[in-house]
mmCIF file of C-alpha atoms and ligand atoms in Angstrom:
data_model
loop_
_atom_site.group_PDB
_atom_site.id
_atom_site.type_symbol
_atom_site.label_atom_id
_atom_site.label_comp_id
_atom_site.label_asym_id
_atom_site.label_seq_id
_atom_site.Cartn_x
_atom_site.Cartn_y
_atom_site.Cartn_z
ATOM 1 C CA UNK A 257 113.643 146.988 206.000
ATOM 2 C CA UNK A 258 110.958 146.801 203.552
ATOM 3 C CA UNK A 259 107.112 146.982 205.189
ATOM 4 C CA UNK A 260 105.172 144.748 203.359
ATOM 5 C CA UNK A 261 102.082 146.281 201.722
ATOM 6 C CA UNK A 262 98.953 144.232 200.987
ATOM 7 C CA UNK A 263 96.955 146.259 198.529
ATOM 8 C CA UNK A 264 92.904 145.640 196.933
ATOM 9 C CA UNK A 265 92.046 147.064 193.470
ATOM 10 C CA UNK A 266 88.047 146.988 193.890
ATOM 11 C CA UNK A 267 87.697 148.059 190.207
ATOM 12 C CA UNK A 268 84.853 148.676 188.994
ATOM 13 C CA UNK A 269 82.962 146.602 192.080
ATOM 14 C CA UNK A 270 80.784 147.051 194.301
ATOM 15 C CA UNK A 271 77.683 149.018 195.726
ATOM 16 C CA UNK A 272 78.211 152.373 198.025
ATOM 17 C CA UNK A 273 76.731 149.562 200.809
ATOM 18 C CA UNK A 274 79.076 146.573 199.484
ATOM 19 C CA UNK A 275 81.941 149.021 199.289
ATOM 20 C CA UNK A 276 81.722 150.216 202.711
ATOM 21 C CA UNK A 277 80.666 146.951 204.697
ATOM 22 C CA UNK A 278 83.705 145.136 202.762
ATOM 23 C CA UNK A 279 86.109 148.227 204.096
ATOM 24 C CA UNK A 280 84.788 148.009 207.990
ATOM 25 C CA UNK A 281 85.170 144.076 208.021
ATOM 26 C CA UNK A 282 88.790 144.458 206.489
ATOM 27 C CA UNK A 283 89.526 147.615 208.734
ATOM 28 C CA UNK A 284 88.038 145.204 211.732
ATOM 29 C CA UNK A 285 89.734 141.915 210.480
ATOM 30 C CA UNK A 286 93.179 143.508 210.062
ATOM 31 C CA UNK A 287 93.328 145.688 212.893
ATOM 32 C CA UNK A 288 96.113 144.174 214.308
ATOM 33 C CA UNK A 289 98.388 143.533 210.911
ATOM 34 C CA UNK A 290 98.341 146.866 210.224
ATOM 35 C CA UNK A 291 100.868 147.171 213.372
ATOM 36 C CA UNK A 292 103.451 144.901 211.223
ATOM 37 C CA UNK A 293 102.023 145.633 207.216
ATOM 38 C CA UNK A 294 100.949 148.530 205.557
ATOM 39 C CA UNK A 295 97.019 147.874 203.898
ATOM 40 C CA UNK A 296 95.451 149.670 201.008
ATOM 41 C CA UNK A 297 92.108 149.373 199.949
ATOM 42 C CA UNK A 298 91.252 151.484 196.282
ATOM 43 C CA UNK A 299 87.740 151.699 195.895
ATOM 44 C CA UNK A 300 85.763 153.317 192.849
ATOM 45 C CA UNK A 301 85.596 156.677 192.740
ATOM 46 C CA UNK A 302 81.883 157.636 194.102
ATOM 47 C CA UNK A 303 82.983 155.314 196.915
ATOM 48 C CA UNK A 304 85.829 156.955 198.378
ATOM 49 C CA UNK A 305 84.235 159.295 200.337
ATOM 50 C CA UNK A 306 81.505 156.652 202.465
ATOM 51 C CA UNK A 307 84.984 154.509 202.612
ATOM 52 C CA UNK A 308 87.733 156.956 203.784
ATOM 53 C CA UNK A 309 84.616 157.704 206.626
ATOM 54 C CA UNK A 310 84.227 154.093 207.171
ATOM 55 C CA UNK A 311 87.600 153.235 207.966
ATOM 56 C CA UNK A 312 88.594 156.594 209.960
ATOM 57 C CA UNK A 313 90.528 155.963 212.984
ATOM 58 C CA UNK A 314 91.909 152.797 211.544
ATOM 59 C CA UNK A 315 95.476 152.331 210.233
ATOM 60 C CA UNK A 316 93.404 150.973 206.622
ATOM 61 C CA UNK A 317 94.688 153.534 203.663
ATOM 62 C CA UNK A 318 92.520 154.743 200.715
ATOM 63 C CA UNK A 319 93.371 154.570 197.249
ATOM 64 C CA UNK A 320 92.382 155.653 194.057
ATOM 65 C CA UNK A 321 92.714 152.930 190.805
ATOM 66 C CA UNK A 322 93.253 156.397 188.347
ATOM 67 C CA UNK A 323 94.206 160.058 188.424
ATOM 68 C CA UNK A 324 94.409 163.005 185.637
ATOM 69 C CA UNK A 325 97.034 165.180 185.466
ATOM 70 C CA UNK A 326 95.820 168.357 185.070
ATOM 71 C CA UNK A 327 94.401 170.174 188.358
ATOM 72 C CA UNK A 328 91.328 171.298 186.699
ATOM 73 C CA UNK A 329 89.482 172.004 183.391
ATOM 74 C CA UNK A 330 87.580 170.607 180.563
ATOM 75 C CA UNK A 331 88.289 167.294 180.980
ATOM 76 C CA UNK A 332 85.334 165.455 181.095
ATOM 77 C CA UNK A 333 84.929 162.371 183.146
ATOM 78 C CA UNK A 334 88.013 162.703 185.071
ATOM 79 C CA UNK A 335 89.302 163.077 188.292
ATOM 80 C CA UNK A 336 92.252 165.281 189.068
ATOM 81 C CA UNK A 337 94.843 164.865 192.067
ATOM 82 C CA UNK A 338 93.528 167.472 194.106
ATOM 83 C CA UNK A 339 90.050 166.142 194.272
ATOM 84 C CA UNK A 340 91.593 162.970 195.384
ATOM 85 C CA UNK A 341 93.646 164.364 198.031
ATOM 86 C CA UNK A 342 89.855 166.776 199.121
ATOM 87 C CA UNK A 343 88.701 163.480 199.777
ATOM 88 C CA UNK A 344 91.319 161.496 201.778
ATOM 89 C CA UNK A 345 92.958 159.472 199.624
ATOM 90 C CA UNK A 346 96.669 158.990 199.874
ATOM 91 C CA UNK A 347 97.696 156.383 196.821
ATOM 92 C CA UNK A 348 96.838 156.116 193.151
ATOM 93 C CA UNK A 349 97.465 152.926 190.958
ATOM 94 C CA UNK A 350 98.484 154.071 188.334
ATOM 95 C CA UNK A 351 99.084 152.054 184.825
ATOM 96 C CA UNK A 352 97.487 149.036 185.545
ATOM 97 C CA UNK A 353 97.070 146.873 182.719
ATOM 98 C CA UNK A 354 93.656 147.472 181.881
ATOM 99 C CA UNK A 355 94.024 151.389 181.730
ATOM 100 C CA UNK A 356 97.111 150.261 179.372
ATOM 101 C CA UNK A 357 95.068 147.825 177.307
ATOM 102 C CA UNK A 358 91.358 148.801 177.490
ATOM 103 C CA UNK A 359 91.902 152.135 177.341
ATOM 104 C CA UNK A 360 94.964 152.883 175.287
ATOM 105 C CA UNK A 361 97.414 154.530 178.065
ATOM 106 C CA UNK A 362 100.693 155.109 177.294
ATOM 107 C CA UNK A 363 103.748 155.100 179.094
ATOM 108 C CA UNK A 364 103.781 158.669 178.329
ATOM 109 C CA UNK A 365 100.432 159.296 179.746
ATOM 110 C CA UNK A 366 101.232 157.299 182.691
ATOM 111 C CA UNK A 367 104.320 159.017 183.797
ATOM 112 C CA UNK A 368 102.334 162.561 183.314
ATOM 113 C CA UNK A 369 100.340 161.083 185.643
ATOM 114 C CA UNK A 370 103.010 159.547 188.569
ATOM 115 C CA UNK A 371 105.083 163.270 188.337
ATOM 116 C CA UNK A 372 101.693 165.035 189.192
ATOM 117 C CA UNK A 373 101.243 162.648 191.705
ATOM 118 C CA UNK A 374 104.400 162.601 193.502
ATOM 119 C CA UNK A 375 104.589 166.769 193.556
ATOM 120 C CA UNK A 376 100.844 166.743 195.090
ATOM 121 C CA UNK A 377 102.688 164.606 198.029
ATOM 122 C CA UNK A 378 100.466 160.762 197.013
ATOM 123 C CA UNK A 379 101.916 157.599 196.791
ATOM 124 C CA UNK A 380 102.166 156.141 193.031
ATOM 125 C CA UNK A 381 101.519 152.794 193.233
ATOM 126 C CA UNK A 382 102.831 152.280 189.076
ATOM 127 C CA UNK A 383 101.702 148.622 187.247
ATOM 128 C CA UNK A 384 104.071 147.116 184.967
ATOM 129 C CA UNK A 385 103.813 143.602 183.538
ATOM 130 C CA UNK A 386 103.880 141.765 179.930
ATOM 131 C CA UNK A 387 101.201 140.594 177.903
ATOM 132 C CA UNK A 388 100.917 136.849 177.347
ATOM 133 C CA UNK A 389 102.799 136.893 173.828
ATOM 134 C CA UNK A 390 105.431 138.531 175.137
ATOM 135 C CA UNK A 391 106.209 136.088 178.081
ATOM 136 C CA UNK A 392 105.838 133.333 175.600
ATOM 137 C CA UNK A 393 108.943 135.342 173.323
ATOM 138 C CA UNK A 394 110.683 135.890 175.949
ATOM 139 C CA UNK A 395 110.654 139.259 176.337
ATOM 140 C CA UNK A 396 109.270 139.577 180.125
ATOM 141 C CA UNK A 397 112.258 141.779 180.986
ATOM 142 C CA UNK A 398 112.685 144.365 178.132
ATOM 143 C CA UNK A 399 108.694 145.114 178.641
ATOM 144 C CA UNK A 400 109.578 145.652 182.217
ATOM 145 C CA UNK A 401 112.553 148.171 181.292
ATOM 146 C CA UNK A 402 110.514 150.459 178.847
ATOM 147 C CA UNK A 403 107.897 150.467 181.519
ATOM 148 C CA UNK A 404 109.844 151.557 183.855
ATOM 149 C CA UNK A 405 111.998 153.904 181.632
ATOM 150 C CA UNK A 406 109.062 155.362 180.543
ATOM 151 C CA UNK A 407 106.796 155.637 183.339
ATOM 152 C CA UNK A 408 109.571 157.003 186.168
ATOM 153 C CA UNK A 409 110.995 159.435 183.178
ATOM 154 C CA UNK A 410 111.976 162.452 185.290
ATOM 155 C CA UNK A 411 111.288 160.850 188.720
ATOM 156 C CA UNK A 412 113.932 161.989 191.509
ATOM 157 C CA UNK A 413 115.405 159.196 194.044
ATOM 158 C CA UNK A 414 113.971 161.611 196.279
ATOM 159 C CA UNK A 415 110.698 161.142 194.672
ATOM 160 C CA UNK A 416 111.079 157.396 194.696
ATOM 161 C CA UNK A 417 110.077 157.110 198.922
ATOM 162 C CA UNK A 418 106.730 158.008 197.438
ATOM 163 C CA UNK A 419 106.811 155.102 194.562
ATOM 164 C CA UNK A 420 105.768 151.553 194.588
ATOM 165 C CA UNK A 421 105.824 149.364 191.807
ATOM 166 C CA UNK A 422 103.457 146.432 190.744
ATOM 167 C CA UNK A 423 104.758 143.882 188.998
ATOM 168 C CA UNK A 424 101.414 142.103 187.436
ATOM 169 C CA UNK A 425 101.700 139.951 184.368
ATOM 170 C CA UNK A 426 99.242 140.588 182.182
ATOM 171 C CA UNK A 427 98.426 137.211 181.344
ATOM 172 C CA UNK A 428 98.064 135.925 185.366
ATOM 173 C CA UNK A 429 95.454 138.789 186.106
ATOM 174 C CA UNK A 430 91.775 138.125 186.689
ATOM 175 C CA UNK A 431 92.363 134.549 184.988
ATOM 176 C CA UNK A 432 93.434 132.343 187.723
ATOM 177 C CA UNK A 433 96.679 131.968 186.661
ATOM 178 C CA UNK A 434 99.352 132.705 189.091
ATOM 179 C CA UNK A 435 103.103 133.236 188.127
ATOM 180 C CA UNK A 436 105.220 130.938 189.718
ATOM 181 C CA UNK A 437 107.156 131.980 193.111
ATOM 182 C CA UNK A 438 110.205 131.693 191.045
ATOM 183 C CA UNK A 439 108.973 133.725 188.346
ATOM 184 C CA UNK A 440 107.462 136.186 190.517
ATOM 185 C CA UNK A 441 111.228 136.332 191.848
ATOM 186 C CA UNK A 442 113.186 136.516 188.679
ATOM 187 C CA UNK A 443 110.990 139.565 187.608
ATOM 188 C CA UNK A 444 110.816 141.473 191.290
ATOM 189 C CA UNK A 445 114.770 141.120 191.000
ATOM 190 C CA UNK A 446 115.132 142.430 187.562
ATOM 191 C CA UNK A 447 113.205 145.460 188.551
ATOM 192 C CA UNK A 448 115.400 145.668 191.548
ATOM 193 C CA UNK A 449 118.476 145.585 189.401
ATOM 194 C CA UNK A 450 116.993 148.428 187.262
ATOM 195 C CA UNK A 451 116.302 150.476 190.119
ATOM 196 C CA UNK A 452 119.730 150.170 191.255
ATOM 197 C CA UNK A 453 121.146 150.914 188.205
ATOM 198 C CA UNK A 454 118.854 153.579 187.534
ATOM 199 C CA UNK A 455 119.010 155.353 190.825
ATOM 200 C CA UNK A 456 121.777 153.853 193.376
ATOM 201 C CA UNK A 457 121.594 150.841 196.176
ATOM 202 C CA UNK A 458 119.891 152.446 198.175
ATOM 203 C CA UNK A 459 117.070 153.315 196.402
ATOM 204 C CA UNK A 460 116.905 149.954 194.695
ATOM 205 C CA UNK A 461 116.711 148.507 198.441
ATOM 206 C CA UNK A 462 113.792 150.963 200.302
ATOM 207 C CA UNK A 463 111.264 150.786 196.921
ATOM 208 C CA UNK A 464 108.365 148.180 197.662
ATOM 209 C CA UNK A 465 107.673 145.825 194.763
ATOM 210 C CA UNK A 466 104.923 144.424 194.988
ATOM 211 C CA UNK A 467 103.014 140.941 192.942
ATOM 212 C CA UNK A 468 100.052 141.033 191.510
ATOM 213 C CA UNK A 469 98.131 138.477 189.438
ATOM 214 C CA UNK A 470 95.622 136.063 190.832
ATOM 215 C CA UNK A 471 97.071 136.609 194.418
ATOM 216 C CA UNK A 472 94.764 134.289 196.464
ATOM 217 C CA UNK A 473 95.072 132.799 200.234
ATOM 218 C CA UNK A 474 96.019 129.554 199.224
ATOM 219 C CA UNK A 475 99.190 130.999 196.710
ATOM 220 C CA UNK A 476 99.688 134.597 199.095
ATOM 221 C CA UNK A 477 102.655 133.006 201.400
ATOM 222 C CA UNK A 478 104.503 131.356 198.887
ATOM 223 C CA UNK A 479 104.684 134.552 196.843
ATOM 224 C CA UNK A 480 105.005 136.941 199.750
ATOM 225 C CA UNK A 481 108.219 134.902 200.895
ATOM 226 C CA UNK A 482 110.275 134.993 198.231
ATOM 227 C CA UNK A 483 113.021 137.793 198.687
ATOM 228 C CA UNK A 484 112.094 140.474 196.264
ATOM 229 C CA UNK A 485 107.977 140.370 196.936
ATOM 230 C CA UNK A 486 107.530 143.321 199.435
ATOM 231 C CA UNK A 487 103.740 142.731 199.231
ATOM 232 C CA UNK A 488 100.924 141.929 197.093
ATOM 233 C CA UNK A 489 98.102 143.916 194.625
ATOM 234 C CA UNK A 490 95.159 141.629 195.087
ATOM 235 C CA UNK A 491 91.737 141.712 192.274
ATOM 236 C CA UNK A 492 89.377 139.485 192.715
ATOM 237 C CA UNK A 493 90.130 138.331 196.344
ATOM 238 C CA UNK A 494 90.017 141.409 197.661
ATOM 239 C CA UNK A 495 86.302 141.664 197.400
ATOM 240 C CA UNK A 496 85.769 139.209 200.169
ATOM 241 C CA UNK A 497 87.266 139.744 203.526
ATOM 242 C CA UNK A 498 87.615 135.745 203.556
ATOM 243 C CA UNK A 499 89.991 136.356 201.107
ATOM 244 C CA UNK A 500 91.917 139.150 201.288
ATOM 245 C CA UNK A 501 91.807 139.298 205.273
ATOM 246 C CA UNK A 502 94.374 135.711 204.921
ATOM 247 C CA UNK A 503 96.199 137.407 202.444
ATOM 248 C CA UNK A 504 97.128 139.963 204.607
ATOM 249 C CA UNK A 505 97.666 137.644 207.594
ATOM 250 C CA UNK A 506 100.319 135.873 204.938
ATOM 251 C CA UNK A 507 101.980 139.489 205.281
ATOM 252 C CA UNK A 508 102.400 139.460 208.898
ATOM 253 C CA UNK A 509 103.377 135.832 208.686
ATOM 254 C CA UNK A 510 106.468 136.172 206.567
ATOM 255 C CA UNK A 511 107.501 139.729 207.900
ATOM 256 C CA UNK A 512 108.245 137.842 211.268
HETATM 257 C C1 PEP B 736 94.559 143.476 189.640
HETATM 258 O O1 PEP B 736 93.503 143.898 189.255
HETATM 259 O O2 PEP B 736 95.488 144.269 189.831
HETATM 260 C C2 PEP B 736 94.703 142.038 189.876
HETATM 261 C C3 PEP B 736 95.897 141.586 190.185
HETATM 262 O O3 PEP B 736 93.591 141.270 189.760
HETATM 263 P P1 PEP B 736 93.422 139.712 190.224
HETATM 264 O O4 PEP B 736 93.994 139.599 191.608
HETATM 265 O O5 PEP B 736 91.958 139.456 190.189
HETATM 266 O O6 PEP B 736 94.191 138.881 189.241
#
């Protein structure tokens, strides 16, 4: 069975004192989910240190949104794997659609990035999704396969227990605009398929996939209950524990 996973992508939010209050009220608010679903908060950088404090001794993981791929060097302004791992974290998102379209990364780049990853022992937590023109020409699924062709080039099934994909359409994230259930669903099982047919059964059946895109309490349970959604990568709403503290509760609903 699949463990749902109900993950926050803070951006580029927050104060060091924002950050941390918002991780102790989640940390507080789900401390009894986190018996039935797995919950990842991915702060900013400067923040993961105050947060992976503020949520010791809870069953609340920390994430980073980014990673390099080298272990050290000239390479200004980034952040390398083993400085994430010095500081506690234990997940990186990596490709999410604005490192993709803001700032140019490829599916090259990305997969340099989830192989590091996976050999320095972190969960990759990899985005893939279609821009807005490309759902409109129908072409949702062969975005989804050079995606994930690209970014799990050279991954082992062994490697895959470490991997969780995020299906977020571009066009449904930070806009307000969910996909449907049913479209949600049609994607998650493509990428299924392509896991199976990539790797084996097996593999296609322990790998999370998770929705992303507007995920909100009112829309969480309808997504989270359709077969192939093992869990949800939530913006916006994960700012405000009035949000994102339902959204999780939506987890433990339909995992029962
Ligand atoms: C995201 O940033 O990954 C995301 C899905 O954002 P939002 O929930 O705000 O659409």
């Amino acid at each position: 069975m699949r463990r749902y996973l109900i993950a926050g992508n803070w951006k580029m939010n927050t104060t060091r004192e924002e950050g941390t209050e918002l991780a102790k009220a989640i940390a507080a608010g789900s401390s009894n989910a986190t018996a039935t679903v797995d919950v990842l908060i991915c702060p900013p950088f400067p923040y993961l240190i105050p947060i992976t404090e503020a949520v010791a001794g809870t069953q609340v993981q920390v994430g980073a949104q980014n990673c390099h791929f080298e272990a050290s060097g000239a390479f200004t302004g980034e952040t390398s794997l083993e400085m994430l791992t010095d500081v506690g974290a234990s997940s990186v998102i990596l490709g999410h659609s604005e490192r993709r379209h803001v700032f140019g990364e490829t599916d090259a780049d990305i997969n340099r990035k989830v192989l590091k990853t996976l050999e320095k022992g972190l969960q990759a937590v990899l985005c893939v999704g279609e821009l807005l023109e490309e759902e409109e020409s129908g072409l949702t699924k062969s975005v989804l396969d050079r995606q994930m062709d690209g970014g799990l080039k050279d991954v082992s099934a062994e490697a895959m227990a470490n991997v969780v994909i995020a299906y977020e359409p571009v066009w449904a994230i930070g806009t307000g605009k969910t996909a449907t259930p049913e479209q949600a669903e049609s994607a998650h099982d493509h990428l299924r398929k392509w896991l199976e047919s990539r790797y084996s059964a097996d593999v296609a059946n322990a790998t999370r996939i998770l929705y992303g895109g507007s995920v909100k309490p009112n829309n969480a349970e309808d997504l989270l209950s359709q077969p192939n959604v093992d869990g949800a990568l939530v913006g916006g709403a994960s700012l405000i524990p009035e949000n994102f503290l339902p959204i999780i509760e939506a987890g433990v609903k339909v995992s029962s």
